[in-house]
Coordinates of C-alpha atoms in Angstrom, one line a residue:
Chain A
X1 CA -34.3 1.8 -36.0
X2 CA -35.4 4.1 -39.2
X3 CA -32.9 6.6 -39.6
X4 CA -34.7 9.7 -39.4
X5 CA -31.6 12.0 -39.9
X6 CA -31.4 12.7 -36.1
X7 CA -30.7 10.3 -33.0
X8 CA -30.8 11.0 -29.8
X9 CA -29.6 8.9 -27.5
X10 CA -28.5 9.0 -23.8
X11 CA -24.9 7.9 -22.6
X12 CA -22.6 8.0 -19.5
X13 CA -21.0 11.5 -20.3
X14 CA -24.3 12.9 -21.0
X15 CA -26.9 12.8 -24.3
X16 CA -25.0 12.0 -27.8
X17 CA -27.0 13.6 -30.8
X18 CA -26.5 11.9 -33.7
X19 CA -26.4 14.2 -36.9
X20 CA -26.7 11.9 -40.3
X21 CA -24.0 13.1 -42.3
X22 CA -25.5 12.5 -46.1
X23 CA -28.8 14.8 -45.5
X24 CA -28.7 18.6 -46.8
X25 CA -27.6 20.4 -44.1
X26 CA -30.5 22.8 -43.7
X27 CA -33.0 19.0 -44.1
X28 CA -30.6 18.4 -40.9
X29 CA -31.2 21.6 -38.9
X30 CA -34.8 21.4 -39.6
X31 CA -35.4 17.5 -38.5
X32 CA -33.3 18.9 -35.2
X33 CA -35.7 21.8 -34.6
X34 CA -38.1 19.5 -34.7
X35 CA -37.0 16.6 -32.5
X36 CA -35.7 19.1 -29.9
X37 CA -39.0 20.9 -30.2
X38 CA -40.9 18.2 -29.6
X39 CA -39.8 17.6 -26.1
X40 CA -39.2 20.7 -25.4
X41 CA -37.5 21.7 -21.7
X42 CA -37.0 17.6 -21.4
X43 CA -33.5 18.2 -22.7
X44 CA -33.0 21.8 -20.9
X45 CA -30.0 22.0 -18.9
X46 CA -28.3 18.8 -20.2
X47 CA -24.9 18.2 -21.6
X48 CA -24.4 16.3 -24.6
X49 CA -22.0 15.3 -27.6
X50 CA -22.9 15.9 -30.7
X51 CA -21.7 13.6 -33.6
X52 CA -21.7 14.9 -37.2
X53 CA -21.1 11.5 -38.8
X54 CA -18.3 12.3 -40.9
X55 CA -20.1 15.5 -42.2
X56 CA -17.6 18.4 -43.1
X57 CA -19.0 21.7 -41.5
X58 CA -18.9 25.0 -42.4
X59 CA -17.8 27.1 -39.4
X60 CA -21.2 29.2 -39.8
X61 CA -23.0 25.7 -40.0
X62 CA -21.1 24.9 -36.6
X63 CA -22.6 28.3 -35.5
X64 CA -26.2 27.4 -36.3
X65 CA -25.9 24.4 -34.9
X66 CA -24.7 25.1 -31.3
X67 CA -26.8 28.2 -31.4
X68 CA -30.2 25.7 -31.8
X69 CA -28.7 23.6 -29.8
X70 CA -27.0 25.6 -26.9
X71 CA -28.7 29.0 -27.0
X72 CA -32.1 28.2 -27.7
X73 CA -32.8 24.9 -26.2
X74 CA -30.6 25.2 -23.1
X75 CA -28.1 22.1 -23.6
X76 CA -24.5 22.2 -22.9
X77 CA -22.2 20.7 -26.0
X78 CA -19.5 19.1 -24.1
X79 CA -17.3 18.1 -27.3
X80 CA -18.2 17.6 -31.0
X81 CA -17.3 14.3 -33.0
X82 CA -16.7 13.3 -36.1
X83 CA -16.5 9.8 -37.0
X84 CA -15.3 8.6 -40.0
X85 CA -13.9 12.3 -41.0
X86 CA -11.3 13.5 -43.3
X87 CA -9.4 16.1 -42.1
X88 CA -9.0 19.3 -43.7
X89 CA -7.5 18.1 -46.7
X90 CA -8.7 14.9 -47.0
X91 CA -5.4 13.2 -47.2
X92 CA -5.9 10.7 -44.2
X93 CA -8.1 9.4 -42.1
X94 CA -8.4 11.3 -38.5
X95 CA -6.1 10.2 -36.4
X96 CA -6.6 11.4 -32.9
X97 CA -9.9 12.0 -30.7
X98 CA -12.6 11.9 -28.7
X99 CA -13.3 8.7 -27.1
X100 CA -16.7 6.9 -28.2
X101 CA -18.0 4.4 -25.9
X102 CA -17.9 1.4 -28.3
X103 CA -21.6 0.7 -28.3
X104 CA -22.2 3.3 -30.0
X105 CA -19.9 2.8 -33.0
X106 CA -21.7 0.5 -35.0
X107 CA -25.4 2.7 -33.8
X108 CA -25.4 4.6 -37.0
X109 CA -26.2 2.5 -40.3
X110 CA -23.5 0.8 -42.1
X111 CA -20.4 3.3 -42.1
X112 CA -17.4 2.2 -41.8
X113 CA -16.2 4.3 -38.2
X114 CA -12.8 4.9 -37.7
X115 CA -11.1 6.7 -34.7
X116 CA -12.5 9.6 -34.4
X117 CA -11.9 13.4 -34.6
X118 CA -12.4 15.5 -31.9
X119 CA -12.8 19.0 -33.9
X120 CA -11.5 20.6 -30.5
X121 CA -8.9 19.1 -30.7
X122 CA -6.7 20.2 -33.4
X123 CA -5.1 18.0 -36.1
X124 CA -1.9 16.6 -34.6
X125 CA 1.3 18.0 -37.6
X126 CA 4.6 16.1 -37.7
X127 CA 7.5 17.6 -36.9
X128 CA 10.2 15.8 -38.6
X129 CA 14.6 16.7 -37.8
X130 CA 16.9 14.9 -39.8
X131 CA 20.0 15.2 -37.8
X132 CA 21.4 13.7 -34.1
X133 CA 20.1 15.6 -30.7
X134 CA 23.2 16.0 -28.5
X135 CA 23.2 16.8 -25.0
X136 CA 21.5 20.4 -24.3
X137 CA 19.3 20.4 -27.1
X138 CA 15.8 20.7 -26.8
X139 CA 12.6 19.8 -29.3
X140 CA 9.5 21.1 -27.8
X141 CA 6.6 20.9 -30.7
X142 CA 3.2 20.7 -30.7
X143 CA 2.7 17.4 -32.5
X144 CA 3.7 14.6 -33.7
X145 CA 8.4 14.4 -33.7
X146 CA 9.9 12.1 -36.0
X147 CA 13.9 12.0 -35.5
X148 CA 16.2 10.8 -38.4
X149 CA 19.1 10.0 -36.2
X150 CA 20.1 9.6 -32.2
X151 CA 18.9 11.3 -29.2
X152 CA 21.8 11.5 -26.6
X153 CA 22.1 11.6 -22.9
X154 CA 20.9 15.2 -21.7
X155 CA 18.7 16.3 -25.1
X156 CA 14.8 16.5 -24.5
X157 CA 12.0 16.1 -26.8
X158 CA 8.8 16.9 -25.7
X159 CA 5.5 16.5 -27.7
X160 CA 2.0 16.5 -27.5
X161 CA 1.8 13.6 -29.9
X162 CA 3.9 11.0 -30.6
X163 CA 7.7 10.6 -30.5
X164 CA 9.2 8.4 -33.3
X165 CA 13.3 8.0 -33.0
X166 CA 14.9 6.7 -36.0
X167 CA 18.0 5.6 -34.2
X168 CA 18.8 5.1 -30.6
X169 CA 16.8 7.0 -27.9
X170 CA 19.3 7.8 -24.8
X171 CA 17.7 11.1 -23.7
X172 CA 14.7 12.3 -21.7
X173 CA 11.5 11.8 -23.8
X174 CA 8.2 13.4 -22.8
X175 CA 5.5 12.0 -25.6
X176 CA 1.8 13.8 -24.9
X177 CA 2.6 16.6 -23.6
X178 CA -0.6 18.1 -23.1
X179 CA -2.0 15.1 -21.5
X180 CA -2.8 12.2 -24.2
X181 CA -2.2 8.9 -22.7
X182 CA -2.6 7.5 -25.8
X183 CA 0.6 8.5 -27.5
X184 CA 3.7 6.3 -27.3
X185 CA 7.3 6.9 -27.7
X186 CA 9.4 4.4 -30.2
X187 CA 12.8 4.0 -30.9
X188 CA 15.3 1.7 -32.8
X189 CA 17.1 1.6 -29.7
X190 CA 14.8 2.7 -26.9
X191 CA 17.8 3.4 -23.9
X192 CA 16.2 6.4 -22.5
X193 CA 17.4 8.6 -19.2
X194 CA 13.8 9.4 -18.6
X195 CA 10.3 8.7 -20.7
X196 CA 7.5 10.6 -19.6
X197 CA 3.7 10.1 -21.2
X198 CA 1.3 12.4 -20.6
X199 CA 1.5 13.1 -16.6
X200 CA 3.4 9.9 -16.1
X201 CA 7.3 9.7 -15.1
X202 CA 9.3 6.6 -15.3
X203 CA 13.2 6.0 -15.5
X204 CA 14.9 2.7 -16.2
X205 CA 15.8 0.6 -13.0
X206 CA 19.3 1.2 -11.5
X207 CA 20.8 -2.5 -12.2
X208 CA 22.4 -2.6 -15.0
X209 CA 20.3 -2.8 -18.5
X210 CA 21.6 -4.3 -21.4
X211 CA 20.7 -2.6 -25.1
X212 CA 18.2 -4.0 -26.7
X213 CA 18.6 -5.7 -30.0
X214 CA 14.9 -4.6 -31.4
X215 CA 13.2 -1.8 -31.9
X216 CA 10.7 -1.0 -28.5
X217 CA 7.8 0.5 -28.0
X218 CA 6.8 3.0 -24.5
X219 CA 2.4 3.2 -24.1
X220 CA 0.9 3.5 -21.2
X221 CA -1.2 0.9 -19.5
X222 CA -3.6 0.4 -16.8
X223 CA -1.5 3.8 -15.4
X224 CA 1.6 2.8 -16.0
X225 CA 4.5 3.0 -18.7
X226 CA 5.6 -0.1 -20.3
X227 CA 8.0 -1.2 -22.9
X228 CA 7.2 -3.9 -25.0
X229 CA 8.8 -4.9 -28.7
X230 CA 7.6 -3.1 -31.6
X231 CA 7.3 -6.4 -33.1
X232 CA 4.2 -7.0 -30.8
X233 CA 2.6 -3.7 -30.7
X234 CA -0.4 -3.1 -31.1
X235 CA -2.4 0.2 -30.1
Chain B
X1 CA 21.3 27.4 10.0
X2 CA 23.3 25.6 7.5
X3 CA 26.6 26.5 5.8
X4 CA 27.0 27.3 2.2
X5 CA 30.0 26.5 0.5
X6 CA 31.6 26.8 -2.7
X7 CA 33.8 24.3 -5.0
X8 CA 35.4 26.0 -7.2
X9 CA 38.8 26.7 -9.0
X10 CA 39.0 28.4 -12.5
X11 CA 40.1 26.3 -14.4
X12 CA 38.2 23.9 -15.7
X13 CA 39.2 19.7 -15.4
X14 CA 40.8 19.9 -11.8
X15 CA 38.3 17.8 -10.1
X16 CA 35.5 20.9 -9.0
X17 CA 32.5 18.2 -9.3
X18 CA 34.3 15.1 -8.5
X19 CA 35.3 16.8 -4.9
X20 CA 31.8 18.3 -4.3
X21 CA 30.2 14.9 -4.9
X22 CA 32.9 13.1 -2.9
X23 CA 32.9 16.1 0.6
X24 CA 28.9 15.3 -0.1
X25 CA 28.6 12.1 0.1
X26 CA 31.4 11.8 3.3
X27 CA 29.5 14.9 4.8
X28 CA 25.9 12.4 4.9
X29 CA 27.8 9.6 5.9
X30 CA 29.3 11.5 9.1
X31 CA 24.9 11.9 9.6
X32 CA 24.7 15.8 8.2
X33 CA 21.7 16.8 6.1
X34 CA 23.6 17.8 2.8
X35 CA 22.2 19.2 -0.4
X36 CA 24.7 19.6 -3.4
X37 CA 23.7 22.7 -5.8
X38 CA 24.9 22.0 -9.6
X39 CA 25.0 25.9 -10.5
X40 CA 26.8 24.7 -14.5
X41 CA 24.1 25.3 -16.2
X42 CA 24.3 23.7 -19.8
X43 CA 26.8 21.6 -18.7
X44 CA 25.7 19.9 -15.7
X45 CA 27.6 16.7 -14.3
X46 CA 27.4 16.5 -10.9
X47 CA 23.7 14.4 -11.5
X48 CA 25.7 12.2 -13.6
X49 CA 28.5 12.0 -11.0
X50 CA 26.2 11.3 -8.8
X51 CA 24.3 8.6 -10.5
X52 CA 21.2 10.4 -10.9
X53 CA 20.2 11.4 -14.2
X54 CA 17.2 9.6 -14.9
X55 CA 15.8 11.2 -11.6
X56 CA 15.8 14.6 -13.0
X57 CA 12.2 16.8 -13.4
X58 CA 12.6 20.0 -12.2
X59 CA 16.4 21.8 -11.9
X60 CA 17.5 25.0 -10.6
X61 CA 16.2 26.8 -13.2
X62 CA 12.7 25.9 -12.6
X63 CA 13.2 26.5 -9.1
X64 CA 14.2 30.5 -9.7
X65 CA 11.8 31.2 -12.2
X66 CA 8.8 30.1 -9.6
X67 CA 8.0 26.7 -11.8
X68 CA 7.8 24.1 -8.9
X69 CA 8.9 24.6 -5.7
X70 CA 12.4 23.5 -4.2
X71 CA 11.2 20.5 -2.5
X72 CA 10.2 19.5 -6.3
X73 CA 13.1 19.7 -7.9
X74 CA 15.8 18.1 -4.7
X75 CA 16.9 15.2 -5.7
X76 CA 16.9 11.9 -3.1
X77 CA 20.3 10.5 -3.3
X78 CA 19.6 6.7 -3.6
X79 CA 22.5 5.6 -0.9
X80 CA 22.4 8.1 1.5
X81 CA 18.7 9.7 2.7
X82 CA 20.1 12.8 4.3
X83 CA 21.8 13.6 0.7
X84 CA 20.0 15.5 -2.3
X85 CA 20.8 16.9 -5.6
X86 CA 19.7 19.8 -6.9
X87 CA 20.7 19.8 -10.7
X88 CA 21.0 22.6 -13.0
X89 CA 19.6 23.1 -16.2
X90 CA 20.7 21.3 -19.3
X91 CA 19.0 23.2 -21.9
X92 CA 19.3 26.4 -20.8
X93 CA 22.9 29.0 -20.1
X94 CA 24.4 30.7 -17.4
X95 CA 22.4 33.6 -17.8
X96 CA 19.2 31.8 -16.8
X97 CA 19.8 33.0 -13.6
X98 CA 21.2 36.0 -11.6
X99 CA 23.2 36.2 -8.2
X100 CA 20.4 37.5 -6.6
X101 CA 18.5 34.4 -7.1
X102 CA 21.1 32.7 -6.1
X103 CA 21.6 34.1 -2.9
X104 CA 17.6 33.9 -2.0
X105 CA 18.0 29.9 -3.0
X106 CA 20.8 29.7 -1.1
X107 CA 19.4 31.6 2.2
X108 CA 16.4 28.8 1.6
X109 CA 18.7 25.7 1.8
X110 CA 20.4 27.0 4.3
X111 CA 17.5 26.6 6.7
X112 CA 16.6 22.8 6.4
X113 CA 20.6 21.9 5.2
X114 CA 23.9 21.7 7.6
X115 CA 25.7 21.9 4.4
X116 CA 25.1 23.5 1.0
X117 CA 27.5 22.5 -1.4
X118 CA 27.7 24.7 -4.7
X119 CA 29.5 23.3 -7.6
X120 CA 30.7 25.8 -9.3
X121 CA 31.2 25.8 -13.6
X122 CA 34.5 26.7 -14.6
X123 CA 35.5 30.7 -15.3
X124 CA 35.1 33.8 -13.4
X125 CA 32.2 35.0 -15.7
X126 CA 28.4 34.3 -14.7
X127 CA 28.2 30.8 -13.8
X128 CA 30.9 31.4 -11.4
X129 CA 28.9 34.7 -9.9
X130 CA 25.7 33.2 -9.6
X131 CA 27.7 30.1 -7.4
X132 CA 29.4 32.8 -4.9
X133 CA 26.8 34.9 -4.7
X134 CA 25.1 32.9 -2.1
X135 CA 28.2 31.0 -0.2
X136 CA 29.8 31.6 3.4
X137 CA 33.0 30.0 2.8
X138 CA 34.7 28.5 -0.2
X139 CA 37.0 25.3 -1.2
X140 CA 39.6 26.0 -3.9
X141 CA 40.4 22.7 -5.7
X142 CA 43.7 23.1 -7.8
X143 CA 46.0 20.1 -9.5
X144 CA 49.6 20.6 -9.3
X145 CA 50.5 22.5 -12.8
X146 CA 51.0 26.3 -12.6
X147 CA 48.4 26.7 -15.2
X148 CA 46.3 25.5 -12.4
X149 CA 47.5 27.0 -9.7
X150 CA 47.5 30.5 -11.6
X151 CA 43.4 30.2 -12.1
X152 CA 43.5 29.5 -8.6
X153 CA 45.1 32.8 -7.6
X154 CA 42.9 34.3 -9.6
X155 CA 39.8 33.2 -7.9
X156 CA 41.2 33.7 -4.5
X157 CA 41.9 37.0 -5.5
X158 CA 38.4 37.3 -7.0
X159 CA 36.6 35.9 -3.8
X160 CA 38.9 38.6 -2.0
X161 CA 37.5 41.0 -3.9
X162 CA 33.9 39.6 -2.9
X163 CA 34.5 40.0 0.9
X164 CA 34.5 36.4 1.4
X165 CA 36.3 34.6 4.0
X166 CA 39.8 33.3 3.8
X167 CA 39.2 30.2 1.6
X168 CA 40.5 26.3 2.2
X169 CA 42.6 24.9 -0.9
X170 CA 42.1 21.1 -1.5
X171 CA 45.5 20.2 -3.7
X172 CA 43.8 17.3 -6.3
X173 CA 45.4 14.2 -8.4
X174 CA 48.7 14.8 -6.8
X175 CA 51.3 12.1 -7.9
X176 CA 53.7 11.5 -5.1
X177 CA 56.1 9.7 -7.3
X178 CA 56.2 12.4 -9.3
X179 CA 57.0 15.0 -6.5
X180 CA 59.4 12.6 -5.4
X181 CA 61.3 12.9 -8.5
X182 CA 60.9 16.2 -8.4
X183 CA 58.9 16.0 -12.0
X184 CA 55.4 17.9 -10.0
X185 CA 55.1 20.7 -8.1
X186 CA 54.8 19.8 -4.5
X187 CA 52.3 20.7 -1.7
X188 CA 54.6 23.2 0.0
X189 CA 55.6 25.1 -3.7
X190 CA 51.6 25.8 -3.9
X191 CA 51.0 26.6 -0.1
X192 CA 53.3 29.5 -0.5
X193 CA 51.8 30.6 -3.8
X194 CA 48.4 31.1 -2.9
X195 CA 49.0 31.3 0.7
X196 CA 45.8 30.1 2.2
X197 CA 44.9 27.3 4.5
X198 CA 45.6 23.5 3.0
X199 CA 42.0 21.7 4.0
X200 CA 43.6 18.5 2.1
X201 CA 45.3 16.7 -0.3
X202 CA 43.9 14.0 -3.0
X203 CA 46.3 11.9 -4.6
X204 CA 46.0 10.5 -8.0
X205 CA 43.8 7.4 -8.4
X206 CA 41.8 5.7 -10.8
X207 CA 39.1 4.4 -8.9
X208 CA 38.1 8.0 -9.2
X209 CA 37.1 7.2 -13.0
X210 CA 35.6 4.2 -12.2
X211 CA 33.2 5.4 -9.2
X212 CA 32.7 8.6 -11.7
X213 CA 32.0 6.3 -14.6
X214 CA 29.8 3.7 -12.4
X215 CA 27.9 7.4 -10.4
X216 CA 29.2 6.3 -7.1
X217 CA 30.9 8.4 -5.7
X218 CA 34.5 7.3 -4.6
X219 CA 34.1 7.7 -0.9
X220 CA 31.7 4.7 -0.7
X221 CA 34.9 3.0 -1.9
X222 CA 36.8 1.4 1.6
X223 CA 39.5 0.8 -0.7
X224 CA 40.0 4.3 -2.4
X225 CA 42.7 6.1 -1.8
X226 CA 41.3 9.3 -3.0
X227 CA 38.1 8.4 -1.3
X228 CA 39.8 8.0 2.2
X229 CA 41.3 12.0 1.1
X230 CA 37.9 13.0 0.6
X231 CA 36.2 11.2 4.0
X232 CA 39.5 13.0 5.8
X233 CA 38.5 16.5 4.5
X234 CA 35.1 16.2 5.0
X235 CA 36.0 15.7 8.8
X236 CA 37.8 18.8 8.4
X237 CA 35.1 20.3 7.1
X238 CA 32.9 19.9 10.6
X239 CA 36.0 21.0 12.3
X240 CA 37.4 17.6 13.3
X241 CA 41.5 17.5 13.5
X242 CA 42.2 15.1 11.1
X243 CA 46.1 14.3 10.4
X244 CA 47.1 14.8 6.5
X245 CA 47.0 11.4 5.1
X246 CA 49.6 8.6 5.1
X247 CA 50.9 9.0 1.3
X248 CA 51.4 12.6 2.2
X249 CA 52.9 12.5 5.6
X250 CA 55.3 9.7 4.3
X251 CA 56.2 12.0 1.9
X252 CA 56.3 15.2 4.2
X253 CA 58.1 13.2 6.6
X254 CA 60.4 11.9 4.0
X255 CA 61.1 15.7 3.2
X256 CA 61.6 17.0 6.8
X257 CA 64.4 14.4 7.0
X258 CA 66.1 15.3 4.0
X259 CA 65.9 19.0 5.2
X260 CA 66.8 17.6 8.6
X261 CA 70.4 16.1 7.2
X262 CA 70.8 18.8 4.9
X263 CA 70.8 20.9 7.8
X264 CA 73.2 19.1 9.8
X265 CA 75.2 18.7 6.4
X266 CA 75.8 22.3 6.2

């Protein structure tokens, strides 16, 4: 398929319109007009996700773009992608995001795609505490929490990302916060009261547990939580 | 319609949790629908006591402030299915809730419960407010040391004040050797300091740490001294007439006699 700048394409969730992210940006808006155009009211009324391919947008381009899009030709943007993006700064690949039904990964050219960035969603921080949690004490951060040290018996941390312990983990955890299944809770020592991911709640069994000797991993799968060595994880 | 009733003593260590966990437990055994009320919030035990931690979502707090409702936040005891918990708030202080509150919650367990037991935090400041506000009737647990016994007065006095009904004194971790040599205060010495009714008397006994240590309460214990004590009051507690227990009628018994030949001595 000749890469005309735009792709259209229909999926499960709805249509995915592929914006080539090397073209000038107003070459872009214009090859859209036209494609849209084209077949015009065929679209109307649809909903549809709309990749930039790793293009960094202005917020006014991100205007002109929903407003041909939404306003004038009647479809619904569900979520915007980004594959391949740096985030703001360009310091690291995107991390979290939208989910891309894998097909359609390898649909655009040669690039290498990462994970990728779901610009509603906002870049995940990294809260990081260099000290021991006792009993009582509560993190609640929007993020990801790193903790240099122990969290006891009766301390919480709760975080929309992920939750990294540094030492042993005795407390009640509560890793994607807002909802992520994908975020995971680790620990040198995982011995938690309580681990909670996303809208999931599990507690260790009542028998006695001995401590394990390895650093652990908490993910969800197939709707549940499980624990599994760190040695063997794999996301 | 339920009764509500309050553990409580002043001072703090004397045993407030360990009884209210224990009278629970015994209370559910004897078939009652019981729910305990940990009202120490930011430093609740009672879950712990009680071997139910990792079972914790929702607490009081939530339950006040309109979060989740209370059937959210009780607690299914694990032994016993007519026994829940509802646990405080860890990361939160006394102040997270007011005696009005209290008294609603209260007036709402009291409906599906036979008994509501409040444990109350040690004091006489908030904490302590918020667990009378609600409660009919009220169980003073005191060890015998006068530093004990004089927090006790002070509550009694304070529930008094409070307009509640004469409360029931549960005498804790009392060492009958020790009374014997004459090295503790005695059942009778605090009887006629704080002059209220004597529900019951736990002797000293470490299965108590273990069953705390384990979270099973020591009543599920055949073999516990303490938790035969706390099975005997909680039979009290429905208005059964239960006989003091053997280490303590030996011991009573063992003092009527000397009182007996003193008399005839003199």
């Amino acid at each position: 398929m000749r890469n005309d700048g735009v792709t259209i394409k229909g999926t499960k969730e709805g249509l995915l319109i592929i914006l080539d992210g090397e073209l000038d940006f107003p070459v872009i808006l214009r090859k859209l007009e036209e494609k849209i155009t084209r077949v015009e009211n065929f679209f109307a009324g649809a909903q549809a996700i709309l990749d930039l391919s790793g293009r960094l947008v202005q917020p006014e381009q991100l205007e002109q773009l929903e407003h041909l899009i939404s306003s004038q030709h009647g479809i619904e943007i569900i979520r915007i992608i980004n594959q391949g993006c740096l985030d703001e700064k360009g310091e690291r690949e995107a991390m979290e995001g939208a989910i891309v039904e894998d097909g359609l990964r390898n649909g655009n050219g040669n690039r290498n795609r990462r994970v990728t960035l779901n610009e509603n969603e906002e870049q995940l921080s990294t809260l990081i505490i260099k000290r021991t949690l006792r009993s009582g004490q509560r993190v609640n951060y929007d993020g990801n929490v790193v903790i240099l040290g122990d969290v006891n018996p009766g301390a919480e941390v709760i975080a929309s990302g992920d939750i990294v312990v540094m030492g042993a983990f005795r407390g009640v955890a509560h890793a994607g916060a807002k909802g992520n299944e994908k975020a995971i809770i680790t620990a040198f020592s995982l011995q938690p009261t309580q681990l909670r991911i996303a809208n999931i709640i599990t507690r260790p069994p009542d028998e006695e547990n001995s401590e394990p000797n390895q650093p652990e991993v908490a993910k969800i799968k197939d709707g549940m939580v499980i624990i599994e060595s760190s040695l063997n994880f794999s996301n | 319609m339920g009764e509500v009733i309050v553990v409580t003593s002043g001072k703090g260590g004397v045993g407030k949790t360990t009884t209210t966990a224990n009278l629970g437990t015994a209370l559910a055994t004897l078939g009652y629908k019981v729910v305990l009320v940990d009202t120490d919030i930011g430093l609740r035990n009672l879950d712990v006591v009680m071997g139910l931690e990792n079972r914790i979502v929702y607490d009081i707090v939530d339950v006040v402030e309109g979060v989740c409702k209370i059937k959210q936040a009780l607690i299914k005891d694990k032994r016993y299915g007519s026994l829940y918990l509802l646990p405080a708030a860890q990361t939160k202080d006394k102040t997270a809730i007011n005696s009005e509150q209290m008294k609603q919650l209260c007036g709402e367990l009291k409906k599906d419960f036979d008994y509501v037991l409040i444990d109350c935090p040690a004091g006489i400041e908030q904490g302590f407010k918020n667990a009378i506000a609600g409660a009919d009737k009220a169980i003073i647990v005191a060890t015998p040391e006068v530093s004990s016994v004089r927090d006790a007065d002070r509550i009694i006095g304070l529930l008094e004040a409070a307009e509640m009904d004469s409360p029931k004194l549960v005498i804790n971790r009392l060492r009958p050797d020790m009374v014997k040599r004459g090295d503790m205060m005695d059942i009778d010495d605090m009887i006629e300091i704080l002059a209220i009714d004597l529900l019951g008397v736990v002797p000293e006994d470490e299965t108590i740490v273990i069953s705390t240590n384990r979270g099973e309460p020591a009543v599920t214990d055949k073999n516990s001294k303490a938790g035969e004590a706390y099975r005997n009051i909680a039979r009290r507690i429905t208005g059964e007439n239960v006989p003091l227990m053997n280490l303590t009628i030996e011991n009573g018994f063992f003092q009527k006699l000397k009182k007996l030949i003193g008399l005839r001595d003199s």
